[in-house]
Amino acid sequence: MSIEIRNVTKRFGEFLALDDVSLEVPDGSLTAVLGPSGSGKSTLLRVVAGLERPDSGEVLLAGKDATGLSPQRRDVGFVFQHYAAFKHMTVRDNVGFALAIRKRPKREIAERVDELLELVQLKGFADRYPSKLSGGQRQRMALARALAAKPEVLLLDEPFGALDARVRAELRDWLRRLHDEVHVTTVFVTHDQEEAMEVADHVAVLNAGRLEQVGAPAELYDKPASEFVLRFLGDAFRLGDGLVRPHDIVLARFPNDGAVEVEVERIVIVGANARIDLVDGTGERMTARLRREDVENLELARGEIVWATAEQAHPIPERNAIA
């Protein structure tokens, strides 16, 4: 099922949570909504789910206006950050809950639950209670429960935000594999750039309630439409008249055309690579990432003056029309 959000605006009192946001999510895709805290990510997801009504604008599901529909009539599964599991129910009963309240036959429920528990790798945990599961297992249970009624759309609000870094990394890979198996149109909210870039087919970047840019991960990284996108999707620093990534900074002992004089503030060796903290004459700080052998060849030391140029620099972009 495709999702089309047209010119949606949403206020909470004086706070403008969404400002004329338009976004298309293709049928069967895995789309990340990425942005800092307070950017409007979760509000956008709740508008799609029907948990919030926009002040203006429309939400279309499969080409049909769903703006006025209740959440129960949207055929949408929703997974929150904090699982919302029924503590008194087993994993099996939690996963089958949506089917039970729809009064589906017991045999159908049992078959569907068995299928989902195998899909989310919880087949041996059916009779446990949520308190006996790890955080990652509880989140997989929540995803299975959301999929039980075979929704056309799956919405995930910071699904891995409460987990530690190692478990998040494992679940990112698992979510991508799961999506490739079930092909449900999926939208997930995250503030984690790495998570969005690794998992999603498309990334929509929100900032202060406005949609900055939409595109494939590589497109956003290589061709940012605004300075915010450039800086949010990886480190970027001002060097001369442009913005540069750390790995594009080149250091030399002697100046050449366009070179900027910088002072070495710190050198950190990490295995075969090195991080060089620099400051220019205006006080602008930047970080270069070099190979360790290049640092040794340049004989760099703290406090020395060297010259910085960039293999690739981005002109400082103004806010463009959404790509």
CSV table of C-alpha atoms in Angstrom, one decimal:
chain,number,residue,atom,x,y,z
A,1,MET,CA,0.0,0.0,0.0
A,2,SER,CA,1.4,3.4,-1.0
A,3,ILE,CA,1.2,6.4,1.4
A,4,GLU,CA,0.8,10.0,0.2
A,5,ILE,CA,1.0,12.9,2.7
A,6,ARG,CA,-0.2,16.1,1.1
A,7,ASN,CA,0.6,19.5,2.7
A,8,VAL,CA,0.1,18.4,6.2
A,9,THR,CA,0.3,21.0,9.0
A,10,LYS,CA,-0.1,20.2,12.7
A,11,ARG,CA,0.1,22.5,15.7
A,12,PHE,CA,0.0,21.8,19.4
A,13,GLY,CA,-1.0,25.1,20.9
A,14,GLU,CA,1.7,27.6,19.7
A,15,PHE,CA,4.1,24.9,18.7
A,16,LEU,CA,4.2,24.1,15.0
A,17,ALA,CA,5.0,20.4,14.9
A,18,LEU,CA,4.5,19.9,11.1
A,19,ASP,CA,4.8,22.7,8.6
A,20,ASP,CA,3.2,22.0,5.2
A,21,VAL,CA,4.8,18.5,4.9
A,22,SER,CA,4.3,16.5,1.7
A,23,LEU,CA,5.8,13.0,1.3
A,24,GLU,CA,5.2,10.0,-0.9
A,25,VAL,CA,6.1,6.5,0.4
A,26,PRO,CA,6.1,3.9,-2.4
A,27,ASP,CA,4.2,0.6,-2.1
A,28,GLY,CA,6.4,-2.1,-0.5
A,29,SER,CA,9.2,0.3,0.4
A,30,LEU,CA,11.1,0.7,3.7
A,31,THR,CA,11.3,4.4,4.4
A,32,ALA,CA,13.1,6.1,7.3
A,33,VAL,CA,11.9,9.4,8.7
A,34,LEU,CA,15.0,11.0,10.2
A,35,GLY,CA,15.6,14.1,12.2
A,36,PRO,CA,16.6,15.5,15.6
A,37,SER,CA,14.4,15.5,18.7
A,38,GLY,CA,11.4,17.9,18.2
A,39,SER,CA,11.6,17.8,14.4
A,40,GLY,CA,8.1,16.3,14.0
A,41,LYS,CA,9.0,12.7,13.2
A,42,SER,CA,6.7,11.0,15.6
A,43,THR,CA,3.9,13.4,14.9
A,44,LEU,CA,4.1,12.6,11.2
A,45,LEU,CA,3.9,8.9,12.0
A,46,ARG,CA,0.9,9.4,14.3
A,47,VAL,CA,-0.9,11.4,11.6
A,48,VAL,CA,-0.4,8.5,9.2
A,49,ALA,CA,-1.7,6.1,11.8
A,50,GLY,CA,-4.8,8.2,12.6
A,51,LEU,CA,-3.7,8.8,16.1
A,52,GLU,CA,-3.4,12.6,15.4
A,53,ARG,CA,-5.7,14.6,13.1
A,54,PRO,CA,-3.8,17.2,11.0
A,55,ASP,CA,-5.0,20.8,11.1
A,56,SER,CA,-4.8,20.9,7.4
A,57,GLY,CA,-3.7,18.6,4.6
A,58,GLU,CA,-4.5,15.0,3.6
A,59,VAL,CA,-3.3,11.5,4.1
A,60,LEU,CA,-3.9,9.1,1.2
A,61,LEU,CA,-3.5,5.3,1.6
A,62,ALA,CA,-3.4,3.3,-1.7
A,63,GLY,CA,-4.6,6.5,-3.4
A,64,LYS,CA,-7.7,6.9,-1.2
A,65,ASP,CA,-8.3,9.8,1.2
A,66,ALA,CA,-7.9,8.3,4.7
A,67,THR,CA,-7.6,11.7,6.6
A,68,GLY,CA,-10.9,11.2,8.4
A,69,LEU,CA,-10.6,7.5,9.1
A,70,SER,CA,-10.1,6.1,12.6
A,71,PRO,CA,-6.9,4.1,13.3
A,72,GLN,CA,-8.9,0.9,13.3
A,73,ARG,CA,-10.0,1.4,9.7
A,74,ARG,CA,-6.6,2.2,8.2
A,75,ASP,CA,-5.2,-1.3,8.1
A,76,VAL,CA,-2.0,-0.1,9.8
A,77,GLY,CA,0.3,-1.8,12.3
A,78,PHE,CA,2.0,0.4,14.9
A,79,VAL,CA,5.1,-0.4,17.0
A,80,PHE,CA,6.1,2.0,19.8
A,81,GLN,CA,9.5,2.4,21.3
A,82,HIS,CA,8.5,0.8,24.6
A,83,TYR,CA,6.9,-2.4,23.4
A,84,ALA,CA,3.5,-1.9,25.3
A,85,ALA,CA,3.3,-5.6,26.0
A,86,PHE,CA,0.6,-7.2,28.1
A,87,LYS,CA,2.6,-8.3,31.1
A,88,HIS,CA,0.1,-10.9,32.2
A,89,MET,CA,0.0,-12.6,28.8
A,90,THR,CA,2.5,-15.1,27.3
A,91,VAL,CA,4.4,-14.3,24.1
A,92,ARG,CA,1.9,-16.4,22.2
A,93,ASP,CA,-1.1,-14.6,23.6
A,94,ASN,CA,0.5,-11.2,23.0
A,95,VAL,CA,1.2,-11.9,19.4
A,96,GLY,CA,-2.3,-13.3,18.8
A,97,PHE,CA,-4.1,-10.5,20.7
A,98,ALA,CA,-5.2,-8.6,17.6
A,99,LEU,CA,-6.7,-11.7,16.0
A,100,ALA,CA,-8.4,-12.7,19.3
A,101,ILE,CA,-10.2,-9.4,19.6
A,102,ARG,CA,-11.3,-9.8,16.0
A,103,LYS,CA,-12.8,-13.2,17.1
A,104,ARG,CA,-10.9,-15.2,14.5
A,105,PRO,CA,-11.1,-19.0,14.9
A,106,LYS,CA,-8.6,-20.5,17.4
A,107,ARG,CA,-7.0,-22.7,14.9
A,108,GLU,CA,-6.3,-19.7,12.5
A,109,ILE,CA,-4.9,-17.8,15.4
A,110,ALA,CA,-2.6,-20.6,16.4
A,111,GLU,CA,-1.3,-21.1,12.9
A,112,ARG,CA,-0.7,-17.4,12.3
A,113,VAL,CA,1.1,-17.0,15.7
A,114,ASP,CA,3.3,-20.0,15.0
A,115,GLU,CA,4.2,-18.6,11.6
A,116,LEU,CA,5.1,-15.2,13.1
A,117,LEU,CA,7.1,-16.6,16.0
A,118,GLU,CA,9.2,-18.5,13.5
A,119,LEU,CA,9.6,-15.4,11.3
A,120,VAL,CA,10.8,-13.3,14.2
A,121,GLN,CA,13.0,-16.1,15.7
A,122,LEU,CA,10.9,-16.5,18.9
A,123,LYS,CA,9.5,-20.0,18.2
A,124,GLY,CA,11.0,-21.4,21.5
A,125,PHE,CA,9.7,-18.6,23.6
A,126,ALA,CA,5.9,-18.9,23.0
A,127,ASP,CA,5.1,-19.7,26.6
A,128,ARG,CA,7.3,-17.2,28.3
A,129,TYR,CA,6.1,-13.9,29.7
A,130,PRO,CA,7.5,-10.6,28.5
A,131,SER,CA,9.5,-10.1,31.7
A,132,LYS,CA,11.5,-13.2,30.8
A,133,LEU,CA,12.6,-11.8,27.5
A,134,SER,CA,15.6,-9.6,26.6
A,135,GLY,CA,14.9,-6.1,25.2
A,136,GLY,CA,15.6,-7.3,21.7
A,137,GLN,CA,13.3,-10.2,22.0
A,138,ARG,CA,10.5,-8.0,23.4
A,139,GLN,CA,10.9,-5.7,20.4
A,140,ARG,CA,10.7,-8.7,18.0
A,141,MET,CA,7.5,-9.8,19.8
A,142,ALA,CA,6.0,-6.4,19.4
A,143,LEU,CA,6.8,-6.5,15.6
A,144,ALA,CA,5.2,-9.9,15.4
A,145,ARG,CA,2.1,-8.6,17.2
A,146,ALA,CA,1.8,-5.7,14.8
A,147,LEU,CA,2.1,-8.1,11.8
A,148,ALA,CA,-0.5,-10.6,13.1
A,149,ALA,CA,-3.5,-9.0,11.4
A,150,LYS,CA,-1.6,-8.7,8.1
A,151,PRO,CA,-1.6,-4.9,7.9
A,152,GLU,CA,-0.9,-3.2,4.6
A,153,VAL,CA,1.4,-0.6,6.4
A,154,LEU,CA,3.8,-1.0,9.3
A,155,LEU,CA,4.7,2.1,11.3
A,156,LEU,CA,7.7,1.9,13.7
A,157,ASP,CA,8.3,4.8,16.2
A,158,GLU,CA,12.0,4.7,17.3
A,159,PRO,CA,11.7,0.9,17.5
A,160,PHE,CA,15.2,0.3,18.7
A,161,GLY,CA,15.7,3.5,20.7
A,162,ALA,CA,15.5,1.9,24.2
A,163,LEU,CA,18.1,-0.8,23.3
A,164,ASP,CA,21.9,-0.8,23.7
A,165,ALA,CA,24.1,-0.2,20.7
A,166,ARG,CA,25.0,-3.8,20.0
A,167,VAL,CA,21.4,-5.0,20.1
A,168,ARG,CA,20.3,-2.1,17.9
A,169,ALA,CA,22.9,-3.1,15.3
A,170,GLU,CA,21.7,-6.7,15.3
A,171,LEU,CA,18.0,-5.6,15.0
A,172,ARG,CA,18.8,-3.3,12.2
A,173,ASP,CA,20.0,-6.2,10.1
A,174,TRP,CA,17.1,-8.3,11.2
A,175,LEU,CA,14.5,-5.6,10.3
A,176,ARG,CA,16.0,-5.3,6.8
A,177,ARG,CA,15.8,-9.1,6.3
A,178,LEU,CA,12.3,-9.2,7.7
A,179,HIS,CA,11.1,-6.5,5.4
A,180,ASP,CA,12.6,-8.4,2.4
A,181,GLU,CA,10.5,-11.4,3.4
A,182,VAL,CA,7.1,-9.8,4.2
A,183,HIS,CA,7.2,-6.8,1.8
A,184,VAL,CA,4.9,-4.6,3.9
A,185,THR,CA,5.1,-0.9,3.3
A,186,THR,CA,7.2,0.2,6.3
A,187,VAL,CA,7.9,3.6,7.7
A,188,PHE,CA,10.2,3.9,10.7
A,189,VAL,CA,11.1,7.0,12.7
A,190,THR,CA,14.7,7.4,14.0
A,191,HIS,CA,17.1,10.1,15.1
A,192,ASP,CA,20.1,7.7,14.3
A,193,GLN,CA,21.6,8.6,11.0
A,194,GLU,CA,23.6,5.4,10.7
A,195,GLU,CA,20.4,3.4,11.3
A,196,ALA,CA,18.4,5.2,8.6
A,197,MET,CA,21.2,5.0,6.1
A,198,GLU,CA,21.9,1.3,6.6
A,199,VAL,CA,18.3,0.1,6.7
A,200,ALA,CA,16.1,2.2,4.5
A,201,ASP,CA,15.4,2.4,0.8
A,202,HIS,CA,14.5,6.0,1.1
A,203,VAL,CA,15.2,8.6,3.8
A,204,ALA,CA,13.0,11.6,4.6
A,205,VAL,CA,14.9,14.3,6.6
A,206,LEU,CA,12.8,16.5,8.9
A,207,ASN,CA,13.9,19.6,10.7
A,208,ALA,CA,11.8,21.9,12.8
A,209,GLY,CA,8.6,20.5,11.3
A,210,ARG,CA,9.7,20.9,7.7
A,211,LEU,CA,10.8,18.3,5.2
A,212,GLU,CA,14.3,19.2,4.1
A,213,GLN,CA,14.9,16.4,1.6
A,214,VAL,CA,13.8,12.9,0.5
A,215,GLY,CA,15.9,10.4,-1.4
A,216,ALA,CA,18.1,7.3,-1.4
A,217,PRO,CA,20.7,7.3,1.4
A,218,ALA,CA,23.6,7.8,-1.0
A,219,GLU,CA,21.8,10.6,-2.8
A,220,LEU,CA,21.3,12.5,0.5
A,221,TYR,CA,24.9,12.1,1.5
A,222,ASP,CA,26.4,13.0,-1.8
A,223,LYS,CA,23.9,15.7,-2.9
A,224,PRO,CA,22.5,17.4,0.2
A,225,ALA,CA,19.8,20.0,-0.6
A,226,SER,CA,20.6,22.1,2.5
A,227,GLU,CA,23.3,22.8,4.9
A,228,PHE,CA,21.2,21.1,7.6
A,229,VAL,CA,21.1,17.8,5.6
A,230,LEU,CA,24.8,18.0,4.9
A,231,ARG,CA,25.7,18.5,8.5
A,232,PHE,CA,23.1,16.1,9.9
A,233,LEU,CA,24.2,13.1,7.7
A,234,GLY,CA,27.8,13.1,8.8
A,235,ASP,CA,30.4,15.5,9.9
A,236,ALA,CA,30.9,18.6,7.8
A,237,PHE,CA,33.1,21.6,8.3
A,238,ARG,CA,33.6,25.0,6.7
A,239,LEU,CA,36.8,25.2,4.7
A,240,GLY,CA,37.2,28.4,2.7
A,241,ASP,CA,34.0,29.0,0.8
A,242,GLY,CA,32.6,25.4,1.1
A,243,LEU,CA,31.7,22.6,3.4
A,244,VAL,CA,33.9,19.5,3.5
A,245,ARG,CA,33.7,16.0,5.0
A,246,PRO,CA,36.6,14.9,7.2
A,247,HIS,CA,37.9,12.3,4.8
A,248,ASP,CA,38.1,14.9,2.0
A,249,ILE,CA,40.5,17.3,3.8
A,250,VAL,CA,44.1,17.2,2.5
A,251,LEU,CA,46.9,18.6,4.6
A,252,ALA,CA,50.2,19.8,3.2
A,253,ARG,CA,53.4,21.5,4.4
A,254,PHE,CA,53.2,24.2,1.7
A,255,PRO,CA,50.3,26.3,0.4
A,256,ASN,CA,48.7,25.9,-3.0
A,257,ASP,CA,45.7,27.5,-4.7
A,258,GLY,CA,42.8,27.8,-2.4
A,259,ALA,CA,44.6,26.4,0.6
A,260,VAL,CA,43.7,27.6,4.1
A,261,GLU,CA,46.2,28.0,6.9
A,262,VAL,CA,45.3,25.8,9.9
A,263,GLU,CA,46.9,24.9,13.3
A,264,VAL,CA,47.1,21.3,14.5
A,265,GLU,CA,45.3,21.1,17.9
A,266,ARG,CA,45.3,17.4,18.4
A,267,ILE,CA,46.3,14.1,16.8
A,268,VAL,CA,44.5,10.9,17.7
A,269,ILE,CA,45.8,7.6,16.2
A,270,VAL,CA,43.2,4.9,15.9
A,271,GLY,CA,44.7,1.7,14.3
A,272,ALA,CA,45.7,2.4,10.7
A,273,ASN,CA,43.9,5.8,10.7
A,274,ALA,CA,44.2,9.1,12.4
A,275,ARG,CA,42.0,12.0,13.4
A,276,ILE,CA,43.5,15.5,13.2
A,277,ASP,CA,41.7,18.3,15.0
A,278,LEU,CA,42.4,21.7,13.3
A,279,VAL,CA,41.5,25.3,13.8
A,280,ASP,CA,41.9,28.1,11.2
A,281,GLY,CA,42.7,31.8,11.7
A,282,THR,CA,39.0,32.7,12.2
A,283,GLY,CA,38.6,30.2,15.0
A,284,GLU,CA,36.7,27.7,12.8
A,285,ARG,CA,37.4,24.2,13.9
A,286,MET,CA,37.4,21.1,11.7
A,287,THR,CA,38.6,17.5,11.8
A,288,ALA,CA,40.6,15.7,9.1
A,289,ARG,CA,40.7,11.9,8.8
A,290,LEU,CA,44.0,10.7,7.3
A,291,ARG,CA,45.8,7.4,7.0
A,292,ARG,CA,48.4,6.9,9.8
A,293,GLU,CA,51.2,6.7,7.3
A,294,ASP,CA,50.2,10.1,5.8
A,295,VAL,CA,50.5,11.7,9.3
A,296,GLU,CA,53.9,10.1,9.7
A,297,ASN,CA,55.1,11.2,6.3
A,298,LEU,CA,54.0,14.8,7.0
A,299,GLU,CA,55.7,14.6,10.5
A,300,LEU,CA,52.7,16.4,12.0
A,301,ALA,CA,52.8,17.6,15.6
A,302,ARG,CA,50.5,19.5,17.9
A,303,GLY,CA,50.8,23.3,17.5
A,304,GLU,CA,52.2,23.2,14.0
A,305,ILE,CA,50.9,25.2,11.1
A,306,VAL,CA,49.9,23.4,7.9
A,307,TRP,CA,47.7,24.1,4.9
A,308,ALA,CA,44.4,22.5,4.2
A,309,THR,CA,42.5,21.9,1.0
A,310,ALA,CA,39.7,19.6,0.0
A,311,GLU,CA,39.5,16.8,-2.6
A,312,GLN,CA,35.8,17.5,-2.7
A,313,ALA,CA,34.0,20.5,-1.3
A,314,HIS,CA,30.2,21.2,-1.2
A,315,PRO,CA,29.1,24.7,-1.9
A,316,ILE,CA,27.0,25.9,1.1
A,317,PRO,CA,23.5,25.1,-0.2
A,318,GLU,CA,20.5,27.2,0.5
A,319,ARG,CA,17.1,25.6,1.2
A,320,ASN,CA,15.9,24.1,-2.1
A,321,ALA,CA,12.7,22.6,-3.3
A,322,ILE,CA,12.4,19.1,-1.9
A,323,ALA,CA,14.3,16.6,-4.0
